[in-house]
Coordinates of C-alpha atoms and ligand atoms in Angstrom, one line a residue:
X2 CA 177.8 117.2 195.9
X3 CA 174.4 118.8 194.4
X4 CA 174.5 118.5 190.4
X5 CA 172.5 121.2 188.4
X6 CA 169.8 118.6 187.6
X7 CA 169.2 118.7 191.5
X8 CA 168.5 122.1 191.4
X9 CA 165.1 120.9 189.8
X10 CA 163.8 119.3 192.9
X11 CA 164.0 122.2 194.6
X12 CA 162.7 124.4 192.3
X13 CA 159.7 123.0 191.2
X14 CA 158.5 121.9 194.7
X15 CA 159.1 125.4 195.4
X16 CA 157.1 126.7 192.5
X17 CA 154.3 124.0 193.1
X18 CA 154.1 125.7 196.9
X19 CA 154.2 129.2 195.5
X20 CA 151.6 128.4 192.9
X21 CA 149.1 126.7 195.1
X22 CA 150.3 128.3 198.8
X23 CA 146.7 127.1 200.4
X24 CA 145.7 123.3 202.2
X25 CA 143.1 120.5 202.1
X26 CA 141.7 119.4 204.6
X27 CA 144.0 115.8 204.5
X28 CA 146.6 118.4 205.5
X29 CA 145.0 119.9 208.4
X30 CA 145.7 118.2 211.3
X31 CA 149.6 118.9 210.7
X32 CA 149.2 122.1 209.0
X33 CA 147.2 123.3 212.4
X34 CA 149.6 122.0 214.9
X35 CA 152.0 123.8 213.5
X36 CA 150.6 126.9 213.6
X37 CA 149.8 125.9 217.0
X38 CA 153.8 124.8 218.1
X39 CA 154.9 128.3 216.1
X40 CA 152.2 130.0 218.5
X41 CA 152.4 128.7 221.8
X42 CA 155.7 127.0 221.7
X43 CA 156.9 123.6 222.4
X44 CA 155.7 123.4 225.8
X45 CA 152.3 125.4 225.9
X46 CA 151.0 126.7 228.9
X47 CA 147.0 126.3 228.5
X48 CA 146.9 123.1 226.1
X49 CA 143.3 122.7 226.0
X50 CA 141.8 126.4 225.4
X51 CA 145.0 127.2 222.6
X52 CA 145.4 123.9 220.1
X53 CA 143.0 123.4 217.7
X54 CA 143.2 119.7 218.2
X55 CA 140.5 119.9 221.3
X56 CA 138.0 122.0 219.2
X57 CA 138.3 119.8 215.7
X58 CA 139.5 116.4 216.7
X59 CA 139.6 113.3 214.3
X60 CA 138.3 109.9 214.2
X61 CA 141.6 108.7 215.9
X62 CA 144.5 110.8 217.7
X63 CA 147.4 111.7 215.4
X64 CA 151.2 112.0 216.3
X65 CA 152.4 115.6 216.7
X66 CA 155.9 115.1 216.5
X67 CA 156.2 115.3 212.5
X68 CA 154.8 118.4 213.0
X69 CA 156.6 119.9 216.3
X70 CA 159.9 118.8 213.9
X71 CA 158.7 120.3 211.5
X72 CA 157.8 124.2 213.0
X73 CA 161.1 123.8 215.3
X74 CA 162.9 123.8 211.7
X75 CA 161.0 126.0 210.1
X76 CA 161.3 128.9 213.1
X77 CA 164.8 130.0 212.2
X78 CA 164.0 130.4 208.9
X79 CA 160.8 132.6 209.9
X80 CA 163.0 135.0 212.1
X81 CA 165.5 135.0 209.4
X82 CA 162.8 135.9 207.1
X83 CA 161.6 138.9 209.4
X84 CA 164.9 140.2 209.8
X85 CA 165.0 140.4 206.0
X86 CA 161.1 142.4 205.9
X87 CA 160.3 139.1 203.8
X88 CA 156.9 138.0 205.2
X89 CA 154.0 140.5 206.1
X90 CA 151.5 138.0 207.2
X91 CA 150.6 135.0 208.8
X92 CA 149.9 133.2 205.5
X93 CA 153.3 134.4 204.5
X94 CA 154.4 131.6 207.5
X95 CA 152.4 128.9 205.9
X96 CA 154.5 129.6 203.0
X97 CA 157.5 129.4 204.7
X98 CA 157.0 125.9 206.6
X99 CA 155.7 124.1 203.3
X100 CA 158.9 125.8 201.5
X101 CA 160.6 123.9 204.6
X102 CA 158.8 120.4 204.3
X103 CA 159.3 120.3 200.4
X104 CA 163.1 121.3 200.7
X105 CA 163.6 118.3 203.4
X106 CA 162.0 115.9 200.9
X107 CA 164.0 117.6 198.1
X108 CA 167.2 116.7 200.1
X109 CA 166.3 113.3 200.2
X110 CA 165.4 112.7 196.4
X111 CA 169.2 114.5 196.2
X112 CA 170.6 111.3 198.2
X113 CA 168.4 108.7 196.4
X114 CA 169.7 110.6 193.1
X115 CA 173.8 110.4 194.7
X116 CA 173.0 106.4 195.6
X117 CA 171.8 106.3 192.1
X118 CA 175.0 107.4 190.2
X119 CA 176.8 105.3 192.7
X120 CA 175.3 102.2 191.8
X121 CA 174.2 102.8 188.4
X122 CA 176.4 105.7 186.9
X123 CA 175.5 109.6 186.4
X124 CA 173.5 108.8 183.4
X125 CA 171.1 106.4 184.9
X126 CA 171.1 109.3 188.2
X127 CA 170.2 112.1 185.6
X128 CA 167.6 110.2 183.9
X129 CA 166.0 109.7 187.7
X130 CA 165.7 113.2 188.2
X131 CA 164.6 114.1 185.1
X132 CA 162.0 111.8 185.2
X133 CA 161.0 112.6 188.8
X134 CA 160.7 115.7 188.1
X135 CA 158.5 115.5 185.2
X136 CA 156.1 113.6 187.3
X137 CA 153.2 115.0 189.2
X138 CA 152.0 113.8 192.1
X139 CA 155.6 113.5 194.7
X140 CA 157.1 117.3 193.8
X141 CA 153.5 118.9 193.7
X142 CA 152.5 117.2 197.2
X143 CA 156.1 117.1 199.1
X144 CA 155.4 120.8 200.3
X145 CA 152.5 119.1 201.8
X146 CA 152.0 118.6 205.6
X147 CA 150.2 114.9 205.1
X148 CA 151.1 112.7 207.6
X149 CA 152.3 110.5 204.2
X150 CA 155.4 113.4 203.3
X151 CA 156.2 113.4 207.0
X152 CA 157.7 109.5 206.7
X153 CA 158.7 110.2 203.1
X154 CA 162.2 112.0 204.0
X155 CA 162.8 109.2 206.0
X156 CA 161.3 106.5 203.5
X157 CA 163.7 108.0 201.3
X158 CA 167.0 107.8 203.3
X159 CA 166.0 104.0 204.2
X160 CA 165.7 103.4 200.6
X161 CA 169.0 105.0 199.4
X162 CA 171.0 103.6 202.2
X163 CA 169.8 99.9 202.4
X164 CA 169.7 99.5 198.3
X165 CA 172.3 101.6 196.6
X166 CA 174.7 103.8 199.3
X167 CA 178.4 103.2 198.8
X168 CA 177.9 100.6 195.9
X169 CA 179.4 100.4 193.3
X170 CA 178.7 100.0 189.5
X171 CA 179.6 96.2 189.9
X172 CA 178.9 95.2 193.4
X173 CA 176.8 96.3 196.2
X174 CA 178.7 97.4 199.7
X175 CA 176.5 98.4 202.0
X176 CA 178.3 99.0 205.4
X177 CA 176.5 97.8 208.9
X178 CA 176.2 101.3 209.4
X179 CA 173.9 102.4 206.0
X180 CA 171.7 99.0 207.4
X181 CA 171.4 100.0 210.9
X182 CA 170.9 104.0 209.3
X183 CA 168.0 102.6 207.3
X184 CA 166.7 100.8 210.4
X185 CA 166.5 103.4 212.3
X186 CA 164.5 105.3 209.5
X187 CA 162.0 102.7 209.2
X188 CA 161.4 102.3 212.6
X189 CA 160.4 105.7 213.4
X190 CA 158.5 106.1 210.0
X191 CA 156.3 103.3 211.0
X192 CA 156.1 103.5 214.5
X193 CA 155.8 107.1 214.9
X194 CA 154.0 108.7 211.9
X195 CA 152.6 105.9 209.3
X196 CA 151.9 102.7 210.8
X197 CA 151.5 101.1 207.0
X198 CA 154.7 101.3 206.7
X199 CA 155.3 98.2 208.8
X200 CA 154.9 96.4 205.4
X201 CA 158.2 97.9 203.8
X202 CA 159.9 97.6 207.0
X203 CA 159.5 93.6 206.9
X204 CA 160.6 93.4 202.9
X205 CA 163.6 95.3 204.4
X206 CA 164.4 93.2 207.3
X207 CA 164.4 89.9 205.3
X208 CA 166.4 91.1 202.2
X209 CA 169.0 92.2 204.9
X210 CA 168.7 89.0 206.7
X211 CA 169.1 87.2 203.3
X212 CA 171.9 89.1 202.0
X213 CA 173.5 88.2 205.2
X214 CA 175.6 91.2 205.3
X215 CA 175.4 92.2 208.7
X216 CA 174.6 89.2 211.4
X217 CA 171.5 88.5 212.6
X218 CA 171.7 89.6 215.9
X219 CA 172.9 93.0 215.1
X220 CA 169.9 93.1 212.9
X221 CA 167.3 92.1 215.7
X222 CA 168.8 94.5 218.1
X223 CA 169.0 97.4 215.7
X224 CA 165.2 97.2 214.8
X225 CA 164.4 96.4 218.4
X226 CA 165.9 99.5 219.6
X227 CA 164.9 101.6 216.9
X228 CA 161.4 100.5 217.2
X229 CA 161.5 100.8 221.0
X230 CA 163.3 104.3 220.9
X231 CA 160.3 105.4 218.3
X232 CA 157.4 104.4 220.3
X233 CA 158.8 105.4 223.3
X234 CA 159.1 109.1 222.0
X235 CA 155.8 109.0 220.5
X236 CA 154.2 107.6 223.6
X237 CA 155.7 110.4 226.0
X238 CA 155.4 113.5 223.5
X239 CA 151.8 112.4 222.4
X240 CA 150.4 111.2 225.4
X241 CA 151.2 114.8 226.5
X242 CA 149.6 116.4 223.8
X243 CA 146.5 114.8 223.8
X244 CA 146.6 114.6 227.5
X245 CA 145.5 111.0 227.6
X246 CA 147.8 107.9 227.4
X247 CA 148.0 106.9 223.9
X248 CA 150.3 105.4 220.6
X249 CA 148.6 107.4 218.3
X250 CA 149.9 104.9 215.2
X251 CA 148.6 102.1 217.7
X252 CA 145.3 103.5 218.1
X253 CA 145.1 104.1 214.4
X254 CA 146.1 100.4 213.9
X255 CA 143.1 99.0 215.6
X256 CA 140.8 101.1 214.1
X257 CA 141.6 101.2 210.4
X258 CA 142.9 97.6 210.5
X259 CA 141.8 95.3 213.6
X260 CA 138.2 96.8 213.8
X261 CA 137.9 97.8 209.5
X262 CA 137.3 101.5 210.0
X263 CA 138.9 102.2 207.7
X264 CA 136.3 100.7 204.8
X265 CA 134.3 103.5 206.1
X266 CA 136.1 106.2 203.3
X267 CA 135.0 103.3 200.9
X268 CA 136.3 100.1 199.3
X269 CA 138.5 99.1 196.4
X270 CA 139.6 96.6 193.9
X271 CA 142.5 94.4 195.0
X272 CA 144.5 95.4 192.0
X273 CA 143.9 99.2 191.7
X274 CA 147.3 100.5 193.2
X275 CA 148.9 98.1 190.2
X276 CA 145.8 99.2 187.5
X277 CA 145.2 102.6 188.6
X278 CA 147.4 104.3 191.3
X279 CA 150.6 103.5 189.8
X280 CA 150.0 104.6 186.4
X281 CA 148.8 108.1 187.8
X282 CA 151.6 108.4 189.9
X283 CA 154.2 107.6 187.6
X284 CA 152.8 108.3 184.1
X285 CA 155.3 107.0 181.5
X286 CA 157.6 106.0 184.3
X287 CA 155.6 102.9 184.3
X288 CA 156.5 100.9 181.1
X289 CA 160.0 102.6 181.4
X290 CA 160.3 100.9 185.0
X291 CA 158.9 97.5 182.9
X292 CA 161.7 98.5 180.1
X293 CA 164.4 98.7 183.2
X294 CA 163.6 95.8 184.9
X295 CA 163.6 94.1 181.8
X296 CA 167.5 95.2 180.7
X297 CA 169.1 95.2 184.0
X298 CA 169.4 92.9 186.6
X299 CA 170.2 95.1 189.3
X300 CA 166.9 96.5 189.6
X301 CA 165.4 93.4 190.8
X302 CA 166.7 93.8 194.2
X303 CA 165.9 97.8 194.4
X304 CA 162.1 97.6 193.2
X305 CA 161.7 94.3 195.7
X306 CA 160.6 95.9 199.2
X307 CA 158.5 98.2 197.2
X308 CA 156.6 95.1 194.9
X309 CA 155.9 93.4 198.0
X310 CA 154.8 96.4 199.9
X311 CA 152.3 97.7 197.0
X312 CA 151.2 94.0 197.0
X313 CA 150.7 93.5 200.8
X314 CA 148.8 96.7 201.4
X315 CA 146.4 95.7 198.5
X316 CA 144.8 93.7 200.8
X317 CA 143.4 96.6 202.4
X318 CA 140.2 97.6 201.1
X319 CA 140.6 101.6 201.5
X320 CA 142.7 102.8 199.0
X321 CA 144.4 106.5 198.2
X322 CA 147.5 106.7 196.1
X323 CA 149.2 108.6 198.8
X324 CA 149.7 105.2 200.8
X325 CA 152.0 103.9 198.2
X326 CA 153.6 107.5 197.1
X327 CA 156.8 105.8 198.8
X328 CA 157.4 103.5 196.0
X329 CA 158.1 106.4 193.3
X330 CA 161.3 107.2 194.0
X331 CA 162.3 103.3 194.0
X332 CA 160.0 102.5 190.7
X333 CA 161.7 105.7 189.2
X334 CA 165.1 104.4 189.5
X335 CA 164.0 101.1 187.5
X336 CA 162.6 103.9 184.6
X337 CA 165.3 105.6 185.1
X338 CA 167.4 102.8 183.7
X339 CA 165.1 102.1 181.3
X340 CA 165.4 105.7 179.9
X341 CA 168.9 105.4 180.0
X342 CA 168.6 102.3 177.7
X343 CA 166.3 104.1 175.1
X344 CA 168.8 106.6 175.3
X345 CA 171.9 105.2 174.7
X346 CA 170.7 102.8 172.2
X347 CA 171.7 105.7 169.5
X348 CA 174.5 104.7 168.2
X349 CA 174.2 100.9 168.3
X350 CA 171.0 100.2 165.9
X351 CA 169.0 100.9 163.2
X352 CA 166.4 101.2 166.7
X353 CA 168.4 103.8 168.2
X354 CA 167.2 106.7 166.9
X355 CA 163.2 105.2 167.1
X356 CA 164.0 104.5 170.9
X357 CA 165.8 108.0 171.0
X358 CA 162.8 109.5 170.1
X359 CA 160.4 107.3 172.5
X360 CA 162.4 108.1 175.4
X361 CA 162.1 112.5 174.6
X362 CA 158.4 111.5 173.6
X363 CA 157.7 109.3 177.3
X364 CA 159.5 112.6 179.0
X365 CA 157.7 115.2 177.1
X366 CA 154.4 113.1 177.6
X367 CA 154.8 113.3 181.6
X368 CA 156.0 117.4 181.5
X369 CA 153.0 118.1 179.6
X370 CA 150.0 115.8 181.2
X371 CA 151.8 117.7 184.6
X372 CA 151.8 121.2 184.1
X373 CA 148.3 120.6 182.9
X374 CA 147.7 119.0 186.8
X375 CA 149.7 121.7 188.1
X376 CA 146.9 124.2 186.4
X377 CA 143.9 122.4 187.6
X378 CA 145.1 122.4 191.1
X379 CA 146.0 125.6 191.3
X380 CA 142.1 126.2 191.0
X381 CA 141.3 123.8 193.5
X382 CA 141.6 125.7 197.0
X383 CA 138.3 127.8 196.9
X384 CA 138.3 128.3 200.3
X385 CA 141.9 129.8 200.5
X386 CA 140.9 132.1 197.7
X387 CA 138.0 133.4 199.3
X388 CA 139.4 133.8 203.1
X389 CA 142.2 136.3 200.7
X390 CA 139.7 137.5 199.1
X391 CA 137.8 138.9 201.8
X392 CA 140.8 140.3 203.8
X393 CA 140.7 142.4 200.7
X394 CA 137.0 143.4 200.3
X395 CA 137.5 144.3 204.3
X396 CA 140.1 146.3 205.7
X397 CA 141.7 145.4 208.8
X398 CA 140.4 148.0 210.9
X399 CA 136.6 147.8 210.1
X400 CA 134.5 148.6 213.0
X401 CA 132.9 146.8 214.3
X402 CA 135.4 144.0 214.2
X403 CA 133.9 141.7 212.1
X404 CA 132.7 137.8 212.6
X405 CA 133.0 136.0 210.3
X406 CA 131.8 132.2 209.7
X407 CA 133.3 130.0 207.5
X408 CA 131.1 126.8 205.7
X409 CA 132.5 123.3 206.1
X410 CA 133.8 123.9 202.2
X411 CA 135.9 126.6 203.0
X412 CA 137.5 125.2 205.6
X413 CA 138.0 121.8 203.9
X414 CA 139.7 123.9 201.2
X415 CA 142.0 126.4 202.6
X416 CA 141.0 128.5 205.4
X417 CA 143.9 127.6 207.6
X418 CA 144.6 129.3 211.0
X419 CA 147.2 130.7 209.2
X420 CA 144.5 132.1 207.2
X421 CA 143.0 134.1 210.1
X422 CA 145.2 137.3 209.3
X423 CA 143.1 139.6 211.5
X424 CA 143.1 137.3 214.8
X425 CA 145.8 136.1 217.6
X426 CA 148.0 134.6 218.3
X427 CA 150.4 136.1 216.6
X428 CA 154.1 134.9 215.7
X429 CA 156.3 137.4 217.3
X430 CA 158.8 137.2 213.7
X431 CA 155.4 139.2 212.4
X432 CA 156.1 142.2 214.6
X433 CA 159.7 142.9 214.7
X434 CA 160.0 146.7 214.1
X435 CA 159.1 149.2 216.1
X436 CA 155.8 150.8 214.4
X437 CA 154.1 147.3 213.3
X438 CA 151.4 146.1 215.9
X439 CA 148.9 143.6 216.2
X440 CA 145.4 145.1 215.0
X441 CA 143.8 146.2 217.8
X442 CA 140.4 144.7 217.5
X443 CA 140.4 141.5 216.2
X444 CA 138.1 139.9 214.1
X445 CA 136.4 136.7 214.9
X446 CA 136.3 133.6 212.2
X447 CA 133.6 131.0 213.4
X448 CA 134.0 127.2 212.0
X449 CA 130.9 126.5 214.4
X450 CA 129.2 123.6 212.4
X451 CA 126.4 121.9 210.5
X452 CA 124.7 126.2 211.0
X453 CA 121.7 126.0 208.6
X454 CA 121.6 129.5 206.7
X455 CA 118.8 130.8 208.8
X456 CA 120.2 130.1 211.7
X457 CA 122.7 132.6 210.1
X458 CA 120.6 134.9 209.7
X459 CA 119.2 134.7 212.9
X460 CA 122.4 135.2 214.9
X461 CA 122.9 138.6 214.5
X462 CA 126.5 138.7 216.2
X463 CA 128.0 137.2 212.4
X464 CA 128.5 140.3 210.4
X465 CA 130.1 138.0 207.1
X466 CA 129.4 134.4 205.8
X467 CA 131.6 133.2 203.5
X468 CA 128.8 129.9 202.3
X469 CA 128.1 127.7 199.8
X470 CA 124.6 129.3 199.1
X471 CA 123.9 130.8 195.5
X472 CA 123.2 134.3 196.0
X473 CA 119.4 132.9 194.1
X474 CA 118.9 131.0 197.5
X475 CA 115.7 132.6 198.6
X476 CA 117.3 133.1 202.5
X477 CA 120.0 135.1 201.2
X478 CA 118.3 137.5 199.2
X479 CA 116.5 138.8 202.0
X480 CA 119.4 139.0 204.8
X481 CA 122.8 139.5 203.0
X482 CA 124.7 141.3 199.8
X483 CA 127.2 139.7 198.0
X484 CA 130.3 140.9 198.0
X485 CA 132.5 138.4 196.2
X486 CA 131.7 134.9 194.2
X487 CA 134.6 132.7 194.3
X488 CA 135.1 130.6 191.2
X489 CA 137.2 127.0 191.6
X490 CA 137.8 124.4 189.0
X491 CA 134.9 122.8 187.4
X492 CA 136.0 120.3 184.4
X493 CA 138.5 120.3 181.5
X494 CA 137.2 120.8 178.5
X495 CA 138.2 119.5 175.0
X496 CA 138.3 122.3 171.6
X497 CA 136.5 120.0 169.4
X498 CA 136.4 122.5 166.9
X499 CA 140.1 123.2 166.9
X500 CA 140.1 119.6 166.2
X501 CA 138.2 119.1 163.8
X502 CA 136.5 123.0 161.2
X503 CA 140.0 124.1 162.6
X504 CA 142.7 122.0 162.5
X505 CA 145.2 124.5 160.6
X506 CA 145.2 126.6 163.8
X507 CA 146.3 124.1 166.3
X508 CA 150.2 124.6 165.8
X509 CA 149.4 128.0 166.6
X510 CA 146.8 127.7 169.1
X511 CA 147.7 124.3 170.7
X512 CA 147.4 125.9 174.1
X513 CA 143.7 126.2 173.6
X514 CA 143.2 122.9 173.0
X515 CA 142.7 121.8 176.6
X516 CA 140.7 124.2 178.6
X517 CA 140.0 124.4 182.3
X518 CA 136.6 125.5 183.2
X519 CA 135.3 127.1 186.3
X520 CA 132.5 127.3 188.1
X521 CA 131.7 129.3 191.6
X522 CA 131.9 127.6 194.4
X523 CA 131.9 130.0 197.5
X524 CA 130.3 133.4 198.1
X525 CA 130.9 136.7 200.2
X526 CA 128.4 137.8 201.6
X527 CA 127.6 140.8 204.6
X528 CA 124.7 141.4 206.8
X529 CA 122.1 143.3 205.0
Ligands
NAG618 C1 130.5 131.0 216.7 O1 129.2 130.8 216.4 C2 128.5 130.0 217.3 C3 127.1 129.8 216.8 O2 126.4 131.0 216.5 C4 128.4 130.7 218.7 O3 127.8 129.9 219.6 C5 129.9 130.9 219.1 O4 129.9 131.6 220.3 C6 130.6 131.7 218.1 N1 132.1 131.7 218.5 C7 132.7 132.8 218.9 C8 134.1 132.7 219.2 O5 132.1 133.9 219.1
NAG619 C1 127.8 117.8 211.7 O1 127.1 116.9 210.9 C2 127.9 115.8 210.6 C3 127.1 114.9 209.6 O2 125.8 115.1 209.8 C4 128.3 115.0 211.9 O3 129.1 113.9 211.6 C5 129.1 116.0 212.8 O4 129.4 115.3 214.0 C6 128.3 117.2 213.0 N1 129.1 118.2 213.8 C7 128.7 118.8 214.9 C8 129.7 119.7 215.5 O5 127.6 118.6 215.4

């Protein structure tokens, strides 16, 4: 059963996608081949001329299943959308499959949160969604297609089902069939879409073999059919895609790991997931988790896998918080309990209204520090704005169509094929009714590039360039007008003065205090 509290996971990842509806460029690969599965279909016809994969391909191949799951689920709910006169765009369908991803991940925190009350009562589960949801960086990025919330649904189901499911408050009874579940979850996780994730898998395995629950051969032949069954499918259903033979988590194996690529996106500290990519992730959750594993024994076993994992990918010298984002849920369930400690100590000691206090404080610390992250990211997709912004400057049925290209900033930062409004394919859910129809002339949007501005200029057949050259660039002057500058976050600023000439109107004004400052970072500009 959902409880209210649930409601929040929903909610805010829902808000967070409505808030900032538009990509970067992490989330590209997935977020194009989805547009490209909703186009074409499962099983395209001309592979080569209509996915964007054979234009803009990456360092390494990537596995399309996450995100041929994820535009097969989403479809229904685009027709259904239709049928209701809901969407009027294609960016309206971007909306819809990021509404789709974060609700998939939403359902999972909802199991975690259910294991929870199992195993540590509906106080302890209430304090976990409260404080997930005060955090940042899982709700605002689980409407995101990264490769990373692809495995996390499943992340999540391994975690609920081989820690928590069907315990009780006293004893842990995990059935063979919650193991072999969480198996199965692991296995296609790491095999199919994150291959880092062989690292929790292993923790997994051995506390399973040394809880000696389930025998040893069943838990052999679970993971070697679930890790057969996984690279089988990604073998056949890649291999197609990319029309080559290939494991694409294989492939990215030897080159971020075997050969060191992936030092190429630079280097870090051993200890900065611990020092700095945990703290950001889990904000006062941190010394709570310390406070729970510190009161309750039962926690040891829970944060385990996810210690050792953190600790084992250390060793690799790239580092993005995003590779550990699957140990919040686990290291929220040990703050949880702390929480629930600070909490309850009320009644007991002269403490228990000071740690009453502490635990609102630690919760109202992580609300605030997020909607402050939720407002700087907002400004953060300048390239989304600015593809919007021109559909508005230009109306659809300018003549001659125009051609558009679109700077490697722009793209990076929002303009989606979903983006291209004006150009096909189009989803048929976009013209049910009888009068809507395709534009006639469609308008060209060119990502050609490393184009130096004159060779811009030159090329007469562009009629707009949406760049990253300051209208006081001497090259625009004389070949284009601006239509539109597009401002994106800059840096947070500080009132000093409320602080300090002013400090009797900070109750009032305390939402000054921080401001967000912006600076312009794209431009509009047409042929002169
Ligand atoms: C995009 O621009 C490049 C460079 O000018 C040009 O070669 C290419 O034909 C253009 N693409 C389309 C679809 O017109
Ligand atoms: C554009 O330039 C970058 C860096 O100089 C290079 O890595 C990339 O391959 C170039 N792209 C094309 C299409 O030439």
């Amino acid at each position: 059963m959902i409880s209210l509290l649930d409601v929040g996971f929903f909610a805010l990842s829902w808000t967070y996608v409505l808030l900032a509806p538009y990509t970067k460029v992490e989330e590209s690969f997935n977020i194009q081949a989805v547009h490209d599965f909703l186009s074409y279909g499962l099983l395209p016809d001309d592979l080569s001329h209509q996915f964007d994969h054979f234009t803009f391909s990456g360092a390494v191949p990537r596995t399309f299943l996450g995100s041929a799951v994820l535009a097969s689920t989403a479809n229904p709910f685009i027709i259904i959308a239709a049928y209701l006169n809901l969407i009027s765009s294609k960016a309206d369908l971007q909306l819809i499959v990021r509404l789709v991803l974060a609700t998939c991940n939403a359902i999972s925190l909802v199991v975690i949160r259910k294991a929870v009350s199992n195993r540590f009562g509906s106080g302890t589960a209430s304090c976990f969604t409260l404080l997930t949801c005060s955090q940042f960086h899982l709700l605002f990025w689980m409407g995101r297609t990264l490769p990373n919330m692809f495995a996390m649904p499943l992340i999540n189901l391994a975690f609920a089902y081989a820690s928590m499911y069907n315990s009780s408050r006293y004893s842990i009874r995990l059935s063979e069939k919650s193991w072999k579940l969480a198996f199965w979850c692991l296995a296609f996780s790491t095999v199919v879409l994150r291959v880092e994730l062989v690292l929790l898998w292993v923790p997994f395995l051995l506390q399973a073999l040394v809880q000696g629950r389930i025998s040893f051969y069943t838990i052999i032949s679970t993971n070697l059919l679930a890790g057969t069954t996984a690279a089988v499918a990604s073998f056949i259903f890649d291999s197609f895609f990319w029309q080559k033979d290939v494991l694409p988590e294989l492939t990215s194996f030897i080159f971020n790991v075997a050969q060191g690529q992936s030092s190429n996106w630079g280097v870090s500290p051993f200890l900065d997931y611990f020092k700095i990519h945990l703290p950001k992730l889990l904000m006062t959750g941190l010394p709570l988790a310390f406070v729970g594993l510190l009161t309750d024994s039962r926690i040891i076993p829970i944060l385990f896998p996810f210690i050792i994992y953190t600790a084992l990918i250390s060793n690799l010298g790239h580092k993005e918080w995003r590779f550990i984002i699957y140990t919040v849920p686990a290291f929220n369930v040990a703050a949880a309990s702390g929480l629930r400690y600070l909490f309850t100590r009320r009644k007991t000691t002269i403490f228990g209204p000071i740690s009453f206090i502490f635990a609102l404080g630690f919760l109202a610390a992580n609300f605030g520090l997020t909607g402050l992250l939720v407002h700087i990211s907002m400004h953060n997709y300048p390239g989304g704005e600015a593809i919007a912004a021109f559909h508005q400057l230009v109306p659809a049925t300018t003549l001659p169509p125009p051609h558009v290209h679109i700077c490697n900033l722009a793209a990076q930062s929002g303009t989606t094929l979903f983006q291209h409004l004006n150009s096909p394919p189009y989803h048929s859910a976009l013209y049910l009714w009888p009068n809507s129809v395709p534009p006639a002339t469609p308008w060209i949007y060119n990502k050609t590039e490393n184009l130096t501005l004159s060779e811009l200029s030159r090329s007469s057949h562009f009629t707009h360039i949406i760049s990253e050259q300051p209208p006081t660039s001497p090259e625009i002057a004389g070949h284009w007008n601006l239509m539109k500058a597009i401002p994106a976050f800059d840096r947070v600023v500080l009132d000093k003065e409320l602080l300090t000439h002013k400090r009797w109107e900070l109750p009032r004004r305390l939402f000054d205090l921080i401001r967000i400052v912006e600076k312009d970072h794209l431009w509009i500009y047409e042929r002169k």
